Tab-separated table of C-alpha atoms in Angstrom:
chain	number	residue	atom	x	y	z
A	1	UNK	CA	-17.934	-3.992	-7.532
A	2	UNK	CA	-16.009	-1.853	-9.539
A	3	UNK	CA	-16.215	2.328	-8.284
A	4	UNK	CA	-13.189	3.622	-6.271
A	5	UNK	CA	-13.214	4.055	-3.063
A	6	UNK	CA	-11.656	6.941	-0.446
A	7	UNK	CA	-8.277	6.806	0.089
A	8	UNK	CA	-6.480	5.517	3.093
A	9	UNK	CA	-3.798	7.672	4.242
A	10	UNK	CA	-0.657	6.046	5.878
A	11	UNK	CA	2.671	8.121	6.712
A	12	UNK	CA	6.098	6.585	6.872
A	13	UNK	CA	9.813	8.218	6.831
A	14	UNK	CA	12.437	6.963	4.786
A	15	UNK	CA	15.155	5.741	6.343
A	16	UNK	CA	18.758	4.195	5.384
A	17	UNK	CA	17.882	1.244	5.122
A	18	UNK	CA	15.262	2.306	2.398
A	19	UNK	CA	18.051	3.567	0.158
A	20	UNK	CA	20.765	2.682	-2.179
A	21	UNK	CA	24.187	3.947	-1.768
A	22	UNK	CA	22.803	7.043	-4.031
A	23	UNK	CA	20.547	8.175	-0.909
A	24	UNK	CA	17.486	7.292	-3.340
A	25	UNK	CA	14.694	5.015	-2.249
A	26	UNK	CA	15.779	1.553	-3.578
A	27	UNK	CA	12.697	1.508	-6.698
A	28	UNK	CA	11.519	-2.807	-4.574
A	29	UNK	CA	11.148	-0.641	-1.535
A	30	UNK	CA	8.001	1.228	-2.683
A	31	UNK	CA	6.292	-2.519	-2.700
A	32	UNK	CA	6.815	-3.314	0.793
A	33	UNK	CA	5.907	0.462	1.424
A	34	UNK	CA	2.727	-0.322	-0.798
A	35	UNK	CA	2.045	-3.477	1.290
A	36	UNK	CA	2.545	-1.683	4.382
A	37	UNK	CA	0.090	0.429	3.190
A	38	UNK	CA	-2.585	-2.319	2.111
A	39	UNK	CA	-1.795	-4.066	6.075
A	40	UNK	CA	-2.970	-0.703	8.178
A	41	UNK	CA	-5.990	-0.115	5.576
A	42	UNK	CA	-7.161	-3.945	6.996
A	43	UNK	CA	-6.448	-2.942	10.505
A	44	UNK	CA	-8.827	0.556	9.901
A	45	UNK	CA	-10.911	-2.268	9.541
A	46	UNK	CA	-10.494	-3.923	12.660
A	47	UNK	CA	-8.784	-6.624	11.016
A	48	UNK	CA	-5.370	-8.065	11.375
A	49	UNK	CA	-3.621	-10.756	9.472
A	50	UNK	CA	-2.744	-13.159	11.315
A	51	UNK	CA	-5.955	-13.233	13.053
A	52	UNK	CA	-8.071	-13.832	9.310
A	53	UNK	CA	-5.618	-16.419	8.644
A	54	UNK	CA	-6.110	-18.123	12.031
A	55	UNK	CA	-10.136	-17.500	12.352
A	56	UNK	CA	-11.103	-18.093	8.816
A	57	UNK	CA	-8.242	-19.668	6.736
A	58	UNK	CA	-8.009	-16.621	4.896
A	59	UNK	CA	-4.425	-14.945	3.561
A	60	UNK	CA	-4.036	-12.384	0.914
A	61	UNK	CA	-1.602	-12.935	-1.918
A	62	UNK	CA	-0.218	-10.886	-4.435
A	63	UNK	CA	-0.899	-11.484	-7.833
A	64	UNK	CA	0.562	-8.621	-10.225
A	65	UNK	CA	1.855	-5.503	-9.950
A	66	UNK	CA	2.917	-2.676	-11.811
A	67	UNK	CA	4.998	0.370	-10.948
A	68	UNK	CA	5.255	3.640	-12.246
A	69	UNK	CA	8.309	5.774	-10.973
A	70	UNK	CA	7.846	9.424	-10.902
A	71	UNK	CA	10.400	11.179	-9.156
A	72	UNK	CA	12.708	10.071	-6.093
A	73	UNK	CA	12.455	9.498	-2.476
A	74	UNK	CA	15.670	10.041	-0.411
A	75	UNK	CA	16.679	9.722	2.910
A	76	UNK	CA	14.807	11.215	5.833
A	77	UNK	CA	11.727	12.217	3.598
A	78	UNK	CA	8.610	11.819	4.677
A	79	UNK	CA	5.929	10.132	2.407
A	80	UNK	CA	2.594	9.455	2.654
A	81	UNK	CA	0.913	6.467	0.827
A	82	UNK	CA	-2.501	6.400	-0.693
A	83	UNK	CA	-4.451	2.677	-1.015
A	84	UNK	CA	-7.628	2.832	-3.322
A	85	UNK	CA	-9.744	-0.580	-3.460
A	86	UNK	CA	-10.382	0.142	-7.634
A	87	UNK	CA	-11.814	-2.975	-8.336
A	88	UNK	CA	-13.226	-5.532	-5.873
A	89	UNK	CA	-14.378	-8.788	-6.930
A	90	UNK	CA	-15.417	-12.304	-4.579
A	91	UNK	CA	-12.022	-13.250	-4.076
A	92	UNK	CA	-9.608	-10.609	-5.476
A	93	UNK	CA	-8.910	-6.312	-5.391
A	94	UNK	CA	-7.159	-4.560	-7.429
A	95	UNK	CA	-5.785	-1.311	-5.927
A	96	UNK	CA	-4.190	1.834	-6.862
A	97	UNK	CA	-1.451	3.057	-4.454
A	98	UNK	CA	0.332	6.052	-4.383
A	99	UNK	CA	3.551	7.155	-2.894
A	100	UNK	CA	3.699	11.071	-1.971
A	101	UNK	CA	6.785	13.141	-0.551
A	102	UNK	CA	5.328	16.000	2.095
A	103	UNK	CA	7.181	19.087	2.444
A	104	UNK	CA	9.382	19.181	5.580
A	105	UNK	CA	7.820	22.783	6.498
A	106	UNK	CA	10.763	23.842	7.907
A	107	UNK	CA	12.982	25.168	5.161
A	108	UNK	CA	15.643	22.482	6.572
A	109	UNK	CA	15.467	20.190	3.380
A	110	UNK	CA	17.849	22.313	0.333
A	111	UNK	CA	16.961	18.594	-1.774
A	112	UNK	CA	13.976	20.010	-2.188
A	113	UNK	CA	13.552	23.401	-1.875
A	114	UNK	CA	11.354	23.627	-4.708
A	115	UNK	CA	8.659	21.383	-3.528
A	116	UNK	CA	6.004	23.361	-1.280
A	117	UNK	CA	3.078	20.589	-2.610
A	118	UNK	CA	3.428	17.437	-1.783
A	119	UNK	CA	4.568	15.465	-5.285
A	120	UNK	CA	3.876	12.143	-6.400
A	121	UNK	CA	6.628	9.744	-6.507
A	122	UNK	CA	5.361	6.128	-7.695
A	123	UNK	CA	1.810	5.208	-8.695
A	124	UNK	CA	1.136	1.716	-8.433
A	125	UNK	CA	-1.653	-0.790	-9.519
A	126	UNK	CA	-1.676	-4.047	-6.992
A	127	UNK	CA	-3.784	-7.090	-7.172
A	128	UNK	CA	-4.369	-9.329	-4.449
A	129	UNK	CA	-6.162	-12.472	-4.190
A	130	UNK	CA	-7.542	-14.436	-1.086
A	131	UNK	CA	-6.472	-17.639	-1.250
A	132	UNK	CA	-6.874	-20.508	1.335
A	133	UNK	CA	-3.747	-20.634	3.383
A	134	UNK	CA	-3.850	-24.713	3.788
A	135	UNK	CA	-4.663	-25.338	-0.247
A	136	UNK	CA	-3.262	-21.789	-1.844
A	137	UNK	CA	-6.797	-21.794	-3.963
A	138	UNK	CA	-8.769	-18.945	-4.534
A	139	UNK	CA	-11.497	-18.486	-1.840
A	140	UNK	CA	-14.047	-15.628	-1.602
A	141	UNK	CA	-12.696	-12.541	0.816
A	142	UNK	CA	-14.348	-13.173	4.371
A	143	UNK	CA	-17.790	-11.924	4.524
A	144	UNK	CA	-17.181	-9.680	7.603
A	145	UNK	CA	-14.201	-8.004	5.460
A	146	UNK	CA	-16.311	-7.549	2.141
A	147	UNK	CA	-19.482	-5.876	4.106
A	148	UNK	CA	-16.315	-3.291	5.350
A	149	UNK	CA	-15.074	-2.872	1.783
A	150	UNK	CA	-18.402	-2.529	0.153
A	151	UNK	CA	-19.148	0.342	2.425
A	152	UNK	CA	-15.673	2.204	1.919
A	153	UNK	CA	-16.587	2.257	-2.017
């Protein structure tokens, strides 16, 4: 299966500890963001981690990723992050994540004054592969997760 699906929508805020001493998002923190992301897309599911592991022997592992930095995050922003299943195969997906700041609204935020549209920050292409968690081999994605995934593309 190869055609895009929807995007998921998740909001976070960035906070401190998401920055370097610059006040800029620290350019590792928009992975854990991204996987943040890719964890509340499986629970719009219905599914939860630890539960697939537990039930079905099935964990998700990353495989590659690449990163494209746009433009900065800083403190107290608020972003919203974008998951896209582009490619979905028997035991891996690729995705497409995206990292967007959202105006504050409230004319309180002079570090960007200039931004009334929300503006891409990072663009990101993630692969993931399900892998047995006793053996770490490949294993096809769990049936009851691919029928969800099939019908979100």
């Amino acid at each position: 299966m190869s055609a895009a699906s929807s995007p998921f929508d998740w909001n976070i805020r960035v906070y401190y500890e998401d920055t370097d001493t610059g006040g800029v998002v620290f350019y590792a923190n928009y992975l854990k963001f991204f996987e943040r992301a890719r964890t509340e897309w499986l629970r719009s599911f219905g599914f939860q981690q630890q539960h697939l592991a537990e039930t079905t022997g099935a964990i998700f592992v990353v495989k590659n990723t690449s990163v494209d930095y746009l433009s900065p995050a800083r403190l107290d922003d608020e972003l919203r992050l974008t998951v896209v299943v582009e490619k979905c195969r028997n035991a891996s997906m690729q995705f497409i994540q995206e990292a967007w700041r959202l105006p504050s609204g409230d004319g309180s935020d002079a570090a960007h004054a200039d931004d009334a549209q929300p503006r891409l920050l990072a663009r990101g292409s993630i692969t993931v592969v399900c892998v047995d968690q006793a053996t770490f081999r490949p294993r096809p994605i769990p049936d009851e997760l691919m029928t969800c995934i099939k019908t979100t593309t």
